[in-house]
């Protein structure tokens, strides 16, 4: 071969220049949709070819009918050429159509066996597809496009989208058969039917302009094989994008062998003596039996007239809905878990609800508990037993198995809700699922993200409740914004936590109780209830069973305060200070007598927490930060101390003795930095 590189490139598809003496193309040794073959010219003019899909060099040459010796030039090395002048199957022009055909026949080592002309709407030839049989390549049957140009006949497709086969005939047609391959189109034409196809077969649907089929009746007749089904799927996607939309039917011919198409269908009937009219009528009957392909809806919709109304089901009549989610919030130490355990006990035993003690007993049902903060042996089981629960009906989910049989992983709603669903189906009579607290089961979901909370937590839990036919009770802690007196706004995280709920219950303590009361009355208030009249509050005191485990005892005392007053622990107009204000007052009183080390101040604060339930370390730390930002509190490290010794003092009081620097040394006191 005089120039092995140029001759090799003429046998490839999708050739593109990649630099001086470098090209890319589709590898002929495997089904290559995206060019993975790198072609180059060696210093001695030899052919270099590397397939990035790991095809062997000899296999690449064999697939185009070449031998390893064909990779070397017959004469001296050729000079380096620029990429812009590189040979390409899209760039070489032949003076006549016959010359182009002869070149292809010689390159492929085959004989021309067919040619099909593709035209534009005016009937002018755009390109033609040539078929060669008995080729030297791994595929004896090869197709090559050839197009006319002002400078001669060129190999390759024309630029832009390709026209449909027989386009001029399609423009005025109302019913068009669509098949795979030009030979099949010609068979339909022999039967008196208008048909078309796209060039280059099942894998080239996206290269074709399908717009001439808009608004027409299209009958797709796929080949009887996997490639035919793939072609049909891709064509349907292309046709669905047209406007106006065509009416589409898919007719699968009654053929047997893999790869059969209209050719075998017609041949069999002609052998049995059927006329072309008989065959056409049979095809038309198949069309009548084929359903119209309905467009897949963009939205999942339901017509309301098809919905059978029914009453909202309840787990706890008028209070906790079934087939839905309820959010249970409340301050720390408000006994949210004890309230949930009491509900579990009544569900698993069928005992009456506390506000309907004379009501009929219900059939016991099972419960599933996801509890991340309480200890199983020392807290969960004793408290449920003290509440009177049937422990045989309660499953506590502690994790999911891993590859290591000795370890489990923590589950998340985002990842494992289907596992919970399967557990509920296996149990069969689940009435309640409790998730406590839900923030422990979020996985990678950000609790402040409205979209993530709705789509990956609440919606899956709602679907779980509806499918299982149970109630889902979600326990969640409040945020730390003690100045906000709206319980709905105090639920930490995104507003979706409350907006997406039909029922929200908030638990707190009676603000009328004295501050020194160690067992204040707890109250549950329904602060959101969008499925009926808002239920009355429920109140209780905590009692201790003989086992030492706490449980709740309802007292039914009247509730005369608002949820906001319960939340902040004070009645309107009483002027009781917030925890943060009390903490700031504590710091000022502690330092009023003089400076104090940080360690000593923390010890005093911890002692205050033990004696005053209205005082917390969280409020202490926030108040300390507020005082420093306001310039009322100084905080400095004593020099040359190891370990470090930090001190606090009030800005309007004397600093510690060590802080007074030597007189006359011109140094600026540290306090100026702290106060700044």
PDB file of N, CA, C and O in Angstrom, residues 210-271:
ATOM      1  N   UNK A 210     -37.324  14.162  11.654  1.00  0.00           N
ATOM      2  CA  UNK A 210     -38.618  13.484  11.695  1.00  0.00           C
ATOM      3  C   UNK A 210     -39.800  14.436  11.551  1.00  0.00           C
ATOM      4  O   UNK A 210     -40.957  14.000  11.551  1.00  0.00           O
ATOM      5  N   UNK A 211     -39.544  15.719  11.427  1.00  0.00           N
ATOM      6  CA  UNK A 211     -40.624  16.708  11.417  1.00  0.00           C
ATOM      7  C   UNK A 211     -41.658  16.499  10.306  1.00  0.00           C
ATOM      8  O   UNK A 211     -42.835  16.845  10.503  1.00  0.00           O
ATOM      9  N   UNK A 212     -41.329  15.944   9.115  1.00  0.00           N
ATOM     10  CA  UNK A 212     -42.373  15.744   8.104  1.00  0.00           C
ATOM     11  C   UNK A 212     -43.490  14.784   8.538  1.00  0.00           C
ATOM     12  O   UNK A 212     -44.530  14.724   7.885  1.00  0.00           O
ATOM     13  N   UNK A 213     -43.296  14.029   9.628  1.00  0.00           N
ATOM     14  CA  UNK A 213     -44.319  13.083  10.082  1.00  0.00           C
ATOM     15  C   UNK A 213     -45.268  13.686  11.111  1.00  0.00           C
ATOM     16  O   UNK A 213     -46.171  12.996  11.588  1.00  0.00           O
ATOM     17  N   UNK A 214     -45.104  14.954  11.447  1.00  0.00           N
ATOM     18  CA  UNK A 214     -45.971  15.591  12.440  1.00  0.00           C
ATOM     19  C   UNK A 214     -47.423  15.590  11.968  1.00  0.00           C
ATOM     20  O   UNK A 214     -47.717  15.912  10.810  1.00  0.00           O
ATOM     21  N   UNK A 215     -48.326  15.216  12.874  1.00  0.00           N
ATOM     22  CA  UNK A 215     -49.752  15.249  12.595  1.00  0.00           C
ATOM     23  C   UNK A 215     -50.266  14.123  11.724  1.00  0.00           C
ATOM     24  O   UNK A 215     -51.458  14.088  11.394  1.00  0.00           O
ATOM     25  N   UNK A 216     -49.436  13.178  11.327  1.00  0.00           N
ATOM     26  CA  UNK A 216     -49.864  12.089  10.446  1.00  0.00           C
ATOM     27  C   UNK A 216     -50.124  10.821  11.267  1.00  0.00           C
ATOM     28  O   UNK A 216     -49.825  10.758  12.458  1.00  0.00           O
ATOM     29  N   UNK A 217     -50.681   9.812  10.610  1.00  0.00           N
ATOM     30  CA  UNK A 217     -50.851   8.502  11.223  1.00  0.00           C
ATOM     31  C   UNK A 217     -49.646   7.652  10.856  1.00  0.00           C
ATOM     32  O   UNK A 217     -49.388   7.403   9.674  1.00  0.00           O
ATOM     33  N   UNK A 218     -48.908   7.221  11.876  1.00  0.00           N
ATOM     34  CA  UNK A 218     -47.672   6.478  11.667  1.00  0.00           C
ATOM     35  C   UNK A 218     -47.865   5.049  12.184  1.00  0.00           C
ATOM     36  O   UNK A 218     -48.278   4.841  13.325  1.00  0.00           O
ATOM     37  N   UNK A 219     -47.542   4.080  11.329  1.00  0.00           N
ATOM     38  CA  UNK A 219     -47.633   2.674  11.706  1.00  0.00           C
ATOM     39  C   UNK A 219     -46.215   2.116  11.723  1.00  0.00           C
ATOM     40  O   UNK A 219     -45.586   1.947  10.666  1.00  0.00           O
ATOM     41  N   UNK A 220     -45.695   1.856  12.907  1.00  0.00           N
ATOM     42  CA  UNK A 220     -44.332   1.341  13.046  1.00  0.00           C
ATOM     43  C   UNK A 220     -44.376  -0.179  12.927  1.00  0.00           C
ATOM     44  O   UNK A 220     -45.154  -0.849  13.606  1.00  0.00           O
ATOM     45  N   UNK A 221     -43.518  -0.707  12.077  1.00  0.00           N
ATOM     46  CA  UNK A 221     -43.464  -2.154  11.840  1.00  0.00           C
ATOM     47  C   UNK A 221     -42.040  -2.622  12.135  1.00  0.00           C
ATOM     48  O   UNK A 221     -41.176  -2.642  11.249  1.00  0.00           O
ATOM     49  N   UNK A 222     -41.732  -2.995  13.382  1.00  0.00           N
ATOM     50  CA  UNK A 222     -40.354  -3.305  13.758  1.00  0.00           C
ATOM     51  C   UNK A 222     -39.896  -4.676  13.279  1.00  0.00           C
ATOM     52  O   UNK A 222     -40.708  -5.588  13.056  1.00  0.00           O
ATOM     53  N   UNK A 223     -38.591  -4.816  13.120  1.00  0.00           N
ATOM     54  CA  UNK A 223     -38.001  -6.137  12.879  1.00  0.00           C
ATOM     55  C   UNK A 223     -38.195  -7.005  14.115  1.00  0.00           C
ATOM     56  O   UNK A 223     -38.280  -6.503  15.244  1.00  0.00           O
ATOM     57  N   UNK A 224     -38.234  -8.321  13.900  1.00  0.00           N
ATOM     58  CA  UNK A 224     -38.486  -9.262  14.984  1.00  0.00           C
ATOM     59  C   UNK A 224     -37.171  -9.626  15.682  1.00  0.00           C
ATOM     60  O   UNK A 224     -36.690 -10.755  15.610  1.00  0.00           O
ATOM     61  N   UNK A 225     -36.570  -8.631  16.383  1.00  0.00           N
ATOM     62  CA  UNK A 225     -35.353  -8.879  17.155  1.00  0.00           C
ATOM     63  C   UNK A 225     -35.154  -7.724  18.131  1.00  0.00           C
ATOM     64  O   UNK A 225     -35.924  -6.749  18.142  1.00  0.00           O
ATOM     65  N   UNK A 226     -34.121  -7.851  18.956  1.00  0.00           N
ATOM     66  CA  UNK A 226     -33.872  -6.831  19.982  1.00  0.00           C
ATOM     67  C   UNK A 226     -33.546  -5.482  19.362  1.00  0.00           C
ATOM     68  O   UNK A 226     -33.964  -4.431  19.859  1.00  0.00           O
ATOM     69  N   UNK A 227     -32.797  -5.501  18.247  1.00  0.00           N
ATOM     70  CA  UNK A 227     -32.466  -4.233  17.586  1.00  0.00           C
ATOM     71  C   UNK A 227     -33.722  -3.549  17.070  1.00  0.00           C
ATOM     72  O   UNK A 227     -33.841  -2.315  17.103  1.00  0.00           O
ATOM     73  N   UNK A 228     -34.690  -4.340  16.596  1.00  0.00           N
ATOM     74  CA  UNK A 228     -35.948  -3.766  16.129  1.00  0.00           C
ATOM     75  C   UNK A 228     -36.718  -3.089  17.245  1.00  0.00           C
ATOM     76  O   UNK A 228     -37.319  -2.021  17.056  1.00  0.00           O
ATOM     77  N   UNK A 229     -36.702  -3.700  18.437  1.00  0.00           N
ATOM     78  CA  UNK A 229     -37.395  -3.088  19.572  1.00  0.00           C
ATOM     79  C   UNK A 229     -36.690  -1.816  20.022  1.00  0.00           C
ATOM     80  O   UNK A 229     -37.339  -0.835  20.397  1.00  0.00           O
ATOM     81  N   UNK A 230     -35.363  -1.831  19.982  1.00  0.00           N
ATOM     82  CA  UNK A 230     -34.614  -0.619  20.327  1.00  0.00           C
ATOM     83  C   UNK A 230     -34.907   0.503  19.335  1.00  0.00           C
ATOM     84  O   UNK A 230     -35.099   1.670  19.720  1.00  0.00           O
ATOM     85  N   UNK A 231     -34.949   0.155  18.049  1.00  0.00           N
ATOM     86  CA  UNK A 231     -35.270   1.141  17.017  1.00  0.00           C
ATOM     87  C   UNK A 231     -36.664   1.717  17.250  1.00  0.00           C
ATOM     88  O   UNK A 231     -36.873   2.939  17.162  1.00  0.00           O
ATOM     89  N   UNK A 232     -37.628   0.855  17.572  1.00  0.00           N
ATOM     90  CA  UNK A 232     -38.997   1.324  17.827  1.00  0.00           C
ATOM     91  C   UNK A 232     -39.037   2.278  19.012  1.00  0.00           C
ATOM     92  O   UNK A 232     -39.699   3.325  18.961  1.00  0.00           O
ATOM     93  N   UNK A 233     -38.347   1.917  20.080  1.00  0.00           N
ATOM     94  CA  UNK A 233     -38.322   2.776  21.260  1.00  0.00           C
ATOM     95  C   UNK A 233     -37.753   4.152  20.934  1.00  0.00           C
ATOM     96  O   UNK A 233     -38.309   5.189  21.330  1.00  0.00           O
ATOM     97  N   UNK A 234     -36.637   4.190  20.203  1.00  0.00           N
ATOM     98  CA  UNK A 234     -36.008   5.470  19.860  1.00  0.00           C
ATOM     99  C   UNK A 234     -36.891   6.292  18.915  1.00  0.00           C
ATOM    100  O   UNK A 234     -36.973   7.523  19.036  1.00  0.00           O
ATOM    101  N   UNK A 235     -37.549   5.605  17.955  1.00  0.00           N
ATOM    102  CA  UNK A 235     -38.437   6.316  17.029  1.00  0.00           C
ATOM    103  C   UNK A 235     -39.628   6.908  17.781  1.00  0.00           C
ATOM    104  O   UNK A 235     -40.047   8.050  17.510  1.00  0.00           O
ATOM    105  N   UNK A 236     -40.193   6.156  18.721  1.00  0.00           N
ATOM    106  CA  UNK A 236     -41.313   6.674  19.509  1.00  0.00           C
ATOM    107  C   UNK A 236     -40.912   7.937  20.263  1.00  0.00           C
ATOM    108  O   UNK A 236     -41.683   8.903  20.338  1.00  0.00           O
ATOM    109  N   UNK A 237     -39.710   7.934  20.846  1.00  0.00           N
ATOM    110  CA  UNK A 237     -39.238   9.119  21.552  1.00  0.00           C
ATOM    111  C   UNK A 237     -39.125  10.305  20.603  1.00  0.00           C
ATOM    112  O   UNK A 237     -39.470  11.434  20.945  1.00  0.00           O
ATOM    113  N   UNK A 238     -38.636  10.066  19.387  1.00  0.00           N
ATOM    114  CA  UNK A 238     -38.499  11.149  18.410  1.00  0.00           C
ATOM    115  C   UNK A 238     -39.861  11.665  17.961  1.00  0.00           C
ATOM    116  O   UNK A 238     -40.071  12.881  17.827  1.00  0.00           O
ATOM    117  N   UNK A 239     -40.817  10.760  17.721  1.00  0.00           N
ATOM    118  CA  UNK A 239     -42.136  11.167  17.239  1.00  0.00           C
ATOM    119  C   UNK A 239     -42.923  11.914  18.310  1.00  0.00           C
ATOM    120  O   UNK A 239     -43.732  12.800  17.997  1.00  0.00           O
ATOM    121  N   UNK A 240     -42.711  11.564  19.582  1.00  0.00           N
ATOM    122  CA  UNK A 240     -43.464  12.219  20.658  1.00  0.00           C
ATOM    123  C   UNK A 240     -43.077  13.683  20.812  1.00  0.00           C
ATOM    124  O   UNK A 240     -43.805  14.450  21.441  1.00  0.00           O
ATOM    125  N   UNK A 241     -41.944  14.066  20.263  1.00  0.00           N
ATOM    126  CA  UNK A 241     -41.513  15.462  20.361  1.00  0.00           C
ATOM    127  C   UNK A 241     -42.093  16.337  19.253  1.00  0.00           C
ATOM    128  O   UNK A 241     -41.878  17.556  19.250  1.00  0.00           O
ATOM    129  N   UNK A 242     -42.822  15.732  18.311  1.00  0.00           N
ATOM    130  CA  UNK A 242     -43.357  16.491  17.186  1.00  0.00           C
ATOM    131  C   UNK A 242     -44.636  17.226  17.573  1.00  0.00           C
ATOM    132  O   UNK A 242     -45.376  16.810  18.461  1.00  0.00           O
ATOM    133  N   UNK A 243     -44.895  18.309  16.889  1.00  0.00           N
ATOM    134  CA  UNK A 243     -46.130  19.070  17.088  1.00  0.00           C
ATOM    135  C   UNK A 243     -46.641  19.546  15.726  1.00  0.00           C
ATOM    136  O   UNK A 243     -45.895  20.181  14.974  1.00  0.00           O
ATOM    137  N   UNK A 244     -47.916  19.188  15.381  1.00  0.00           N
ATOM    138  CA  UNK A 244     -48.833  18.391  16.196  1.00  0.00           C
ATOM    139  C   UNK A 244     -48.389  16.938  16.291  1.00  0.00           C
ATOM    140  O   UNK A 244     -47.699  16.428  15.399  1.00  0.00           O
ATOM    141  N   UNK A 245     -48.785  16.296  17.383  1.00  0.00           N
ATOM    142  CA  UNK A 245     -48.344  14.927  17.628  1.00  0.00           C
ATOM    143  C   UNK A 245     -48.981  13.976  16.622  1.00  0.00           C
ATOM    144  O   UNK A 245     -50.167  14.093  16.306  1.00  0.00           O
ATOM    145  N   UNK A 246     -48.225  13.037  16.101  1.00  0.00           N
ATOM    146  CA  UNK A 246     -48.809  12.029  15.207  1.00  0.00           C
ATOM    147  C   UNK A 246     -49.592  10.977  16.007  1.00  0.00           C
ATOM    148  O   UNK A 246     -49.369  10.811  17.209  1.00  0.00           O
ATOM    149  N   UNK A 247     -50.528  10.298  15.319  1.00  0.00           N
ATOM    150  CA  UNK A 247     -51.183   9.150  15.925  1.00  0.00           C
ATOM    151  C   UNK A 247     -50.365   7.924  15.555  1.00  0.00           C
ATOM    152  O   UNK A 247     -50.096   7.682  14.382  1.00  0.00           O
ATOM    153  N   UNK A 248     -49.963   7.149  16.545  1.00  0.00           N
ATOM    154  CA  UNK A 248     -48.991   6.077  16.325  1.00  0.00           C
ATOM    155  C   UNK A 248     -49.595   4.732  16.725  1.00  0.00           C
ATOM    156  O   UNK A 248     -50.229   4.602  17.771  1.00  0.00           O
ATOM    157  N   UNK A 249     -49.382   3.738  15.883  1.00  0.00           N
ATOM    158  CA  UNK A 249     -49.667   2.341  16.216  1.00  0.00           C
ATOM    159  C   UNK A 249     -48.407   1.535  15.936  1.00  0.00           C
ATOM    160  O   UNK A 249     -47.647   1.862  15.019  1.00  0.00           O
ATOM    161  N   UNK A 250     -48.206   0.485  16.699  1.00  0.00           N
ATOM    162  CA  UNK A 250     -47.075  -0.424  16.481  1.00  0.00           C
ATOM    163  C   UNK A 250     -47.633  -1.780  16.079  1.00  0.00           C
ATOM    164  O   UNK A 250     -48.370  -2.409  16.845  1.00  0.00           O
ATOM    165  N   UNK A 251     -47.296  -2.229  14.861  1.00  0.00           N
ATOM    166  CA  UNK A 251     -47.753  -3.522  14.338  1.00  0.00           C
ATOM    167  C   UNK A 251     -46.577  -4.482  14.347  1.00  0.00           C
ATOM    168  O   UNK A 251     -45.603  -4.300  13.606  1.00  0.00           O
ATOM    169  N   UNK A 252     -46.647  -5.490  15.202  1.00  0.00           N
ATOM    170  CA  UNK A 252     -45.612  -6.525  15.246  1.00  0.00           C
ATOM    171  C   UNK A 252     -46.087  -7.700  14.398  1.00  0.00           C
ATOM    172  O   UNK A 252     -47.096  -8.334  14.709  1.00  0.00           O
ATOM    173  N   UNK A 253     -45.361  -7.969  13.343  1.00  0.00           N
ATOM    174  CA  UNK A 253     -45.779  -8.972  12.361  1.00  0.00           C
ATOM    175  C   UNK A 253     -45.746 -10.379  12.966  1.00  0.00           C
ATOM    176  O   UNK A 253     -44.880 -10.696  13.792  1.00  0.00           O
ATOM    177  N   UNK A 254     -46.664 -11.259  12.546  1.00  0.00           N
ATOM    178  CA  UNK A 254     -46.685 -12.649  13.034  1.00  0.00           C
ATOM    179  C   UNK A 254     -45.614 -13.494  12.351  1.00  0.00           C
ATOM    180  O   UNK A 254     -45.902 -14.371  11.527  1.00  0.00           O
ATOM    181  N   UNK A 255     -44.339 -13.198  12.669  1.00  0.00           N
ATOM    182  CA  UNK A 255     -43.214 -13.963  12.129  1.00  0.00           C
ATOM    183  C   UNK A 255     -42.565 -14.727  13.278  1.00  0.00           C
ATOM    184  O   UNK A 255     -42.827 -14.463  14.450  1.00  0.00           O
ATOM    185  N   UNK A 256     -41.687 -15.660  12.955  1.00  0.00           N
ATOM    186  CA  UNK A 256     -41.182 -16.590  13.969  1.00  0.00           C
ATOM    187  C   UNK A 256     -39.705 -16.389  14.265  1.00  0.00           C
ATOM    188  O   UNK A 256     -39.297 -16.267  15.414  1.00  0.00           O
ATOM    189  N   UNK A 257     -38.888 -16.343  13.246  1.00  0.00           N
ATOM    190  CA  UNK A 257     -37.442 -16.366  13.431  1.00  0.00           C
ATOM    191  C   UNK A 257     -36.894 -15.006  13.844  1.00  0.00           C
ATOM    192  O   UNK A 257     -37.401 -13.950  13.433  1.00  0.00           O
ATOM    193  N   UNK A 258     -35.835 -15.041  14.646  1.00  0.00           N
ATOM    194  CA  UNK A 258     -35.182 -13.818  15.087  1.00  0.00           C
ATOM    195  C   UNK A 258     -34.613 -13.087  13.875  1.00  0.00           C
ATOM    196  O   UNK A 258     -33.891 -13.671  13.062  1.00  0.00           O
ATOM    197  N   UNK A 259     -34.944 -11.800  13.745  1.00  0.00           N
ATOM    198  CA  UNK A 259     -34.471 -11.000  12.626  1.00  0.00           C
ATOM    199  C   UNK A 259     -35.431 -10.922  11.461  1.00  0.00           C
ATOM    200  O   UNK A 259     -35.186 -10.175  10.505  1.00  0.00           O
ATOM    201  N   UNK A 260     -36.538 -11.678  11.483  1.00  0.00           N
ATOM    202  CA  UNK A 260     -37.522 -11.609  10.401  1.00  0.00           C
ATOM    203  C   UNK A 260     -38.157 -10.230  10.343  1.00  0.00           C
ATOM    204  O   UNK A 260     -38.307  -9.539  11.364  1.00  0.00           O
ATOM    205  N   UNK A 261     -38.570  -9.816   9.142  1.00  0.00           N
ATOM    206  CA  UNK A 261     -39.233  -8.533   8.966  1.00  0.00           C
ATOM    207  C   UNK A 261     -40.279  -8.661   7.864  1.00  0.00           C
ATOM    208  O   UNK A 261     -40.715  -9.770   7.538  1.00  0.00           O
ATOM    209  N   UNK A 262     -40.651  -7.557   7.249  1.00  0.00           N
ATOM    210  CA  UNK A 262     -41.694  -7.564   6.221  1.00  0.00           C
ATOM    211  C   UNK A 262     -41.290  -8.431   5.023  1.00  0.00           C
ATOM    212  O   UNK A 262     -42.147  -9.008   4.337  1.00  0.00           O
ATOM    213  N   UNK A 263     -39.985  -8.575   4.794  1.00  0.00           N
ATOM    214  CA  UNK A 263     -39.527  -9.388   3.669  1.00  0.00           C
ATOM    215  C   UNK A 263     -39.947 -10.845   3.847  1.00  0.00           C
ATOM    216  O   UNK A 263     -40.494 -11.465   2.926  1.00  0.00           O
ATOM    217  N   UNK A 264     -39.711 -11.421   5.008  1.00  0.00           N
ATOM    218  CA  UNK A 264     -40.096 -12.808   5.258  1.00  0.00           C
ATOM    219  C   UNK A 264     -41.617 -12.945   5.338  1.00  0.00           C
ATOM    220  O   UNK A 264     -42.188 -13.950   4.893  1.00  0.00           O
ATOM    221  N   UNK A 265     -42.294 -11.924   5.900  1.00  0.00           N
ATOM    222  CA  UNK A 265     -43.749 -11.946   5.997  1.00  0.00           C
ATOM    223  C   UNK A 265     -44.388 -12.025   4.606  1.00  0.00           C
ATOM    224  O   UNK A 265     -45.280 -12.847   4.343  1.00  0.00           O
ATOM    225  N   UNK A 266     -43.902 -11.185   3.683  1.00  0.00           N
ATOM    226  CA  UNK A 266     -44.461 -11.159   2.326  1.00  0.00           C
ATOM    227  C   UNK A 266     -44.090 -12.425   1.556  1.00  0.00           C
ATOM    228  O   UNK A 266     -44.925 -13.022   0.851  1.00  0.00           O
ATOM    229  N   UNK A 267     -42.831 -12.858   1.689  1.00  0.00           N
ATOM    230  CA  UNK A 267     -42.378 -14.028   0.936  1.00  0.00           C
ATOM    231  C   UNK A 267     -43.192 -15.268   1.295  1.00  0.00           C
ATOM    232  O   UNK A 267     -43.584 -16.054   0.409  1.00  0.00           O
ATOM    233  N   UNK A 268     -43.469 -15.460   2.575  1.00  0.00           N
ATOM    234  CA  UNK A 268     -44.215 -16.635   3.000  1.00  0.00           C
ATOM    235  C   UNK A 268     -45.625 -16.633   2.408  1.00  0.00           C
ATOM    236  O   UNK A 268     -46.138 -17.659   1.956  1.00  0.00           O
ATOM    237  N   UNK A 269     -46.249 -15.457   2.379  1.00  0.00           N
ATOM    238  CA  UNK A 269     -47.618 -15.391   1.870  1.00  0.00           C
ATOM    239  C   UNK A 269     -47.657 -15.528   0.344  1.00  0.00           C
ATOM    240  O   UNK A 269     -48.585 -16.109  -0.220  1.00  0.00           O
ATOM    241  N   UNK A 270     -46.678 -14.984  -0.323  1.00  0.00           N
ATOM    242  CA  UNK A 270     -46.635 -15.148  -1.775  1.00  0.00           C
ATOM    243  C   UNK A 270     -46.408 -16.614  -2.142  1.00  0.00           C
ATOM    244  O   UNK A 270     -46.977 -17.104  -3.117  1.00  0.00           O
ATOM    245  N   UNK A 271     -45.579 -17.317  -1.342  1.00  0.00           N
ATOM    246  CA  UNK A 271     -45.370 -18.742  -1.599  1.00  0.00           C
ATOM    247  C   UNK A 271     -46.663 -19.536  -1.434  1.00  0.00           C
ATOM    248  O   UNK A 271     -46.861 -20.567  -2.096  1.00  0.00           O
TER     249      UNK A 271
END
